[in-house]
Structures are given as C-alpha cells and as structure tokens.
GROMACS .gro file of N, CA and C in nm:
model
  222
    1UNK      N    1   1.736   1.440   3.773
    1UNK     CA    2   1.661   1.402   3.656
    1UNK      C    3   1.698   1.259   3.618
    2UNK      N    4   1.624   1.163   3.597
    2UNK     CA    5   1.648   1.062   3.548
    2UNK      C    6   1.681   0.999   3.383
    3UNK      N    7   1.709   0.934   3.381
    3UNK     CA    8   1.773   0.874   3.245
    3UNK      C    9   1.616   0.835   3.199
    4UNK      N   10   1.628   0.884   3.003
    4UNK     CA   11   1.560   0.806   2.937
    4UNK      C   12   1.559   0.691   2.948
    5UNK      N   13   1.479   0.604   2.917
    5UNK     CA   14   1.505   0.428   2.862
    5UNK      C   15   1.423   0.397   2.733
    6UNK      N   16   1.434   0.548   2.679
    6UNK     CA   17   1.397   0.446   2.553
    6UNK      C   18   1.464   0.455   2.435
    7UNK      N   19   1.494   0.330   2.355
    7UNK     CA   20   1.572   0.338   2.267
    7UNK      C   21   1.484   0.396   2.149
    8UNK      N   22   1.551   0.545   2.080
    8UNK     CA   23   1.541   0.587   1.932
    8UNK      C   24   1.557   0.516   1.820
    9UNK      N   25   1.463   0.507   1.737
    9UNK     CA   26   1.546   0.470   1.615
    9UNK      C   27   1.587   0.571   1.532
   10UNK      N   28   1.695   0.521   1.427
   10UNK     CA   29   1.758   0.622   1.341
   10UNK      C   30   1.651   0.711   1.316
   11UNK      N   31   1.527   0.623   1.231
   11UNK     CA   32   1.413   0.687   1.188
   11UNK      C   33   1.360   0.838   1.305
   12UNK      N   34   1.340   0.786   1.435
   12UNK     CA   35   1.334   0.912   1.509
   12UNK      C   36   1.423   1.016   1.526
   13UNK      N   37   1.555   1.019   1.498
   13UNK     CA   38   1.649   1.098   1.526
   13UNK      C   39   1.666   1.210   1.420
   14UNK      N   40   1.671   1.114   1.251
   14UNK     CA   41   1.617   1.188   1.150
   14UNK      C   42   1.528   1.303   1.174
   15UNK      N   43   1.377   1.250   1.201
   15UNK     CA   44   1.296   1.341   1.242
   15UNK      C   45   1.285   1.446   1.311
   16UNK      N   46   1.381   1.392   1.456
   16UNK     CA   47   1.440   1.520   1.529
   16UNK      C   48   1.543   1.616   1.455
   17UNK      N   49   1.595   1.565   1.359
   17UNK     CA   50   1.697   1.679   1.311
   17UNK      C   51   1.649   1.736   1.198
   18UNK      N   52   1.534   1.697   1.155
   18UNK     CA   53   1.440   1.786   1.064
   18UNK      C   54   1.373   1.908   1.094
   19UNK      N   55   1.316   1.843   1.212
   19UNK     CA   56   1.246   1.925   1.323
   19UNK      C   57   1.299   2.032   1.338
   20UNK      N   58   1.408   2.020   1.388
   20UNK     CA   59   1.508   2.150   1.433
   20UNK      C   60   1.623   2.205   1.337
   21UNK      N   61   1.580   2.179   1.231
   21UNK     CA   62   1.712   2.197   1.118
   21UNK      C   63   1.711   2.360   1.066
   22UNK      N   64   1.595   2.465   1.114
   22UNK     CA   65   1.601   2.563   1.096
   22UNK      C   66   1.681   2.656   1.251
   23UNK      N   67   1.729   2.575   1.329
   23UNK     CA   68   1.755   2.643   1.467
   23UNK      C   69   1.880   2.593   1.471
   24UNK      N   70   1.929   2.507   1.364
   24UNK     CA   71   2.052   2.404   1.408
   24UNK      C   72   2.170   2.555   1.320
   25UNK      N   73   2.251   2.525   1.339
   25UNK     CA   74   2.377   2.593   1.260
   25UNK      C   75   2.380   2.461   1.123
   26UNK      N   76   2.372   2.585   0.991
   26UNK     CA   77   2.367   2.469   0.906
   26UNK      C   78   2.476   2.369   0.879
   27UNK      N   79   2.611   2.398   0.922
   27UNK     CA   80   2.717   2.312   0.903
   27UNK      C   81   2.687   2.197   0.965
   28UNK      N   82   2.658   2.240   1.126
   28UNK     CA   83   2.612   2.113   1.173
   28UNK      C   84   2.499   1.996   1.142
   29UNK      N   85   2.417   2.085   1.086
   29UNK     CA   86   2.261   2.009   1.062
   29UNK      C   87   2.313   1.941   0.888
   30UNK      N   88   2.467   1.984   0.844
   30UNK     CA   89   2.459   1.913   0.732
   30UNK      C   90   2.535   1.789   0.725
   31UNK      N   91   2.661   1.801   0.834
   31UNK     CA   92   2.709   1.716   0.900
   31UNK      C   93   2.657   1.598   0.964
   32UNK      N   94   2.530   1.661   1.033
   32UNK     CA   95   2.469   1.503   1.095
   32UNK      C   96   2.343   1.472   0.954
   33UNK      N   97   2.312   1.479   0.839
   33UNK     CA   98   2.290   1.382   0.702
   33UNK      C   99   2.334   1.328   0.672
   34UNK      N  100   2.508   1.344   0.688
   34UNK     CA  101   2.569   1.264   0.630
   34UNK      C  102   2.597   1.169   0.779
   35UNK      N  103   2.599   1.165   0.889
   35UNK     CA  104   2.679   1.094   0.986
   35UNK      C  105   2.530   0.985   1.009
   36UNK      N  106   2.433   1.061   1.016
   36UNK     CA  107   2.283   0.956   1.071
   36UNK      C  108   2.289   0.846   0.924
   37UNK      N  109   2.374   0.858   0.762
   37UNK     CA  110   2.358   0.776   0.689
   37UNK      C  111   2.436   0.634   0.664
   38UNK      N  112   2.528   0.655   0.852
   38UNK     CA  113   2.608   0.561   0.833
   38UNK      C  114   2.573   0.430   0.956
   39UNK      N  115   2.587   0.357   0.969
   39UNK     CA  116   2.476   0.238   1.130
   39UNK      C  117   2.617   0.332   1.223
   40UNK      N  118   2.465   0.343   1.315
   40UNK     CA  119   2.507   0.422   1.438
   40UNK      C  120   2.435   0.306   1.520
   41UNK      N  121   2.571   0.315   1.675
   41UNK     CA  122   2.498   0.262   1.780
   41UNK      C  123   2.400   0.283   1.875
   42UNK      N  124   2.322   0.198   1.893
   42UNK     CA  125   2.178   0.301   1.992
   42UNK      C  126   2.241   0.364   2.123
   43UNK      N  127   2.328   0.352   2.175
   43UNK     CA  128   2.405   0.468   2.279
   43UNK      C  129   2.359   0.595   2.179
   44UNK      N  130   2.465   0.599   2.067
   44UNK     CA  131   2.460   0.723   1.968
   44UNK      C  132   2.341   0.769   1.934
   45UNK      N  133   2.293   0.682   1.897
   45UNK     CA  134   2.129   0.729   1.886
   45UNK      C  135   2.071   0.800   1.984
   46UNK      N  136   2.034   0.749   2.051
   46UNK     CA  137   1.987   0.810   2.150
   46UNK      C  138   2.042   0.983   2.204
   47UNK      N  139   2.175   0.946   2.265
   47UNK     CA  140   2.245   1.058   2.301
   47UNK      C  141   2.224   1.163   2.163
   48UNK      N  142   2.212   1.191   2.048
   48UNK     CA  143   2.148   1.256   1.948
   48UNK      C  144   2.049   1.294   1.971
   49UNK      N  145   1.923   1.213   2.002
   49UNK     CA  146   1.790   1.245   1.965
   49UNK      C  147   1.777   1.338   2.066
   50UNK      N  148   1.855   1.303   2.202
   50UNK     CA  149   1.811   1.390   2.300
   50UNK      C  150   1.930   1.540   2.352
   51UNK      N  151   1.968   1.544   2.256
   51UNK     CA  152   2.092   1.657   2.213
   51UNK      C  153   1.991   1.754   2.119
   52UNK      N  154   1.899   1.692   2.046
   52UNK     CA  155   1.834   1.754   1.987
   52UNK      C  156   1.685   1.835   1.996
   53UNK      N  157   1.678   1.694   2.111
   53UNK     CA  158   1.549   1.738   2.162
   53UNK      C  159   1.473   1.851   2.257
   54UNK      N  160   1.394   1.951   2.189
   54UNK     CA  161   1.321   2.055   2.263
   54UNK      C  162   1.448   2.189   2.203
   55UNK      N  163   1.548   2.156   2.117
   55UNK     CA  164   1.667   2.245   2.104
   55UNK      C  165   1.607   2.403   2.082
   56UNK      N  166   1.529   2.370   1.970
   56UNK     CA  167   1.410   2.520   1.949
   56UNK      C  168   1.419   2.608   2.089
   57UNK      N  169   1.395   2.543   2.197
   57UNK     CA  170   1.346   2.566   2.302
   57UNK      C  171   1.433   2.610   2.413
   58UNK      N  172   1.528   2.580   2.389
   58UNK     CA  173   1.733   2.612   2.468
   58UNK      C  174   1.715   2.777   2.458
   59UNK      N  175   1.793   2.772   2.573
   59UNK     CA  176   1.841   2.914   2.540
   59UNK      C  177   1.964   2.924   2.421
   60UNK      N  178   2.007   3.045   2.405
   60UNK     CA  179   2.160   3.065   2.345
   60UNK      C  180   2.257   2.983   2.413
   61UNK      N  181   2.337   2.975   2.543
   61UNK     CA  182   2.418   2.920   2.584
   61UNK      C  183   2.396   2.756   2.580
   62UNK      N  184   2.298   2.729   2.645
   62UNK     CA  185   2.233   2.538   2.626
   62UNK      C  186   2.244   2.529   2.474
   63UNK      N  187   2.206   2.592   2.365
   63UNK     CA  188   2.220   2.549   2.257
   63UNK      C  189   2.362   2.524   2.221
   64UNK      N  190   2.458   2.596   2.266
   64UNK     CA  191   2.612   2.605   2.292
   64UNK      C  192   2.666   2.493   2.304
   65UNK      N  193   2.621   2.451   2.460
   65UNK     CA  194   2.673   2.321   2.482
   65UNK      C  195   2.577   2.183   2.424
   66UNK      N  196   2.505   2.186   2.364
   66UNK     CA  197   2.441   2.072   2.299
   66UNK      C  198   2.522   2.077   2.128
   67UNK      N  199   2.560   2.175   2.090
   67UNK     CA  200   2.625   2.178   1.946
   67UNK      C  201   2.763   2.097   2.020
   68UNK      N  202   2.830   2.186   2.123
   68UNK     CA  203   2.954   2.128   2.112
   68UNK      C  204   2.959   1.976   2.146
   69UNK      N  205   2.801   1.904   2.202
   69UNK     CA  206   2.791   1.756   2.251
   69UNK      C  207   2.796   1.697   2.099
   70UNK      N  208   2.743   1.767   2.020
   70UNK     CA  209   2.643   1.704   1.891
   70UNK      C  210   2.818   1.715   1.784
   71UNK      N  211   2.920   1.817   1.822
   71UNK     CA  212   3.044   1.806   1.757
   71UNK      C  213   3.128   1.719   1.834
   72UNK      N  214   3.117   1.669   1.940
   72UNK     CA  215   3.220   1.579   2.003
   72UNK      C  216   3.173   1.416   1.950
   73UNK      N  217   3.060   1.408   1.876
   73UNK     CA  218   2.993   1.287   1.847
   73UNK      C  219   3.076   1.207   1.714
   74UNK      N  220   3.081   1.337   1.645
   74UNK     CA  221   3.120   1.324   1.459
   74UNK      C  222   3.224   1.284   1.454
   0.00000   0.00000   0.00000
C-alpha cells in the first residue's frame, strides 16, 4: 500500500474526529479536543487523520491498534 501525500489540515482532522466521535472511546475522543487545540505538526496531522480514517469501519481489534496509535501520539 502506498503512502498518502496529502497534507491534512487541522481543520480536516477536526472533522475526522467528529465524524467518528460516536465509535471513538470517549476518553479518547476527549483527549484529542483538547490535543488538536494546540499547533500540531503536519507529520501529526496527518498520521491522525488517517488513524481516524474509515475507523467506523475497523473491525474490533484494528480499532485496538489505531486507539493505541492515537494514545502513543498524546
């Protein structure tokens, strides 16, 4: 699989964690309000948006390891 190349903005990442804020564990989904309100680098960005992205859509275990990506971030 190849690498994205495109850079997120905060503004998109937000959105992604809106998106999915009913599938997220709420500690986490309250954790990243407060972490997306501080300048993040577009590495970070990115690696977020796509931690987040399609998450609805993970199984149980993939959702597993995308929380524990999305807790090694904070």
């Amino acid at each position: 699989m190849s690498k994205c190349t495109i850079d997120h903005s905060i503004d998109d990442v937000r959105k992604k964690l809106e998106e999915q804020r009913t599938f997220l564990p709420k500690a986490l989904y309250e954790k990243y309000l407060l972490f997306l309100n501080e300048q993040r680098d577009q590495a970070t960005l990115n690696e977020v948006f796509h931690l987040l992205k399609k998450y609805d859509l993970a199984s149980e275990e993939v959702r597993e390891e995308r929380n524990a990506g999305l807790r090694k971030l904070i």
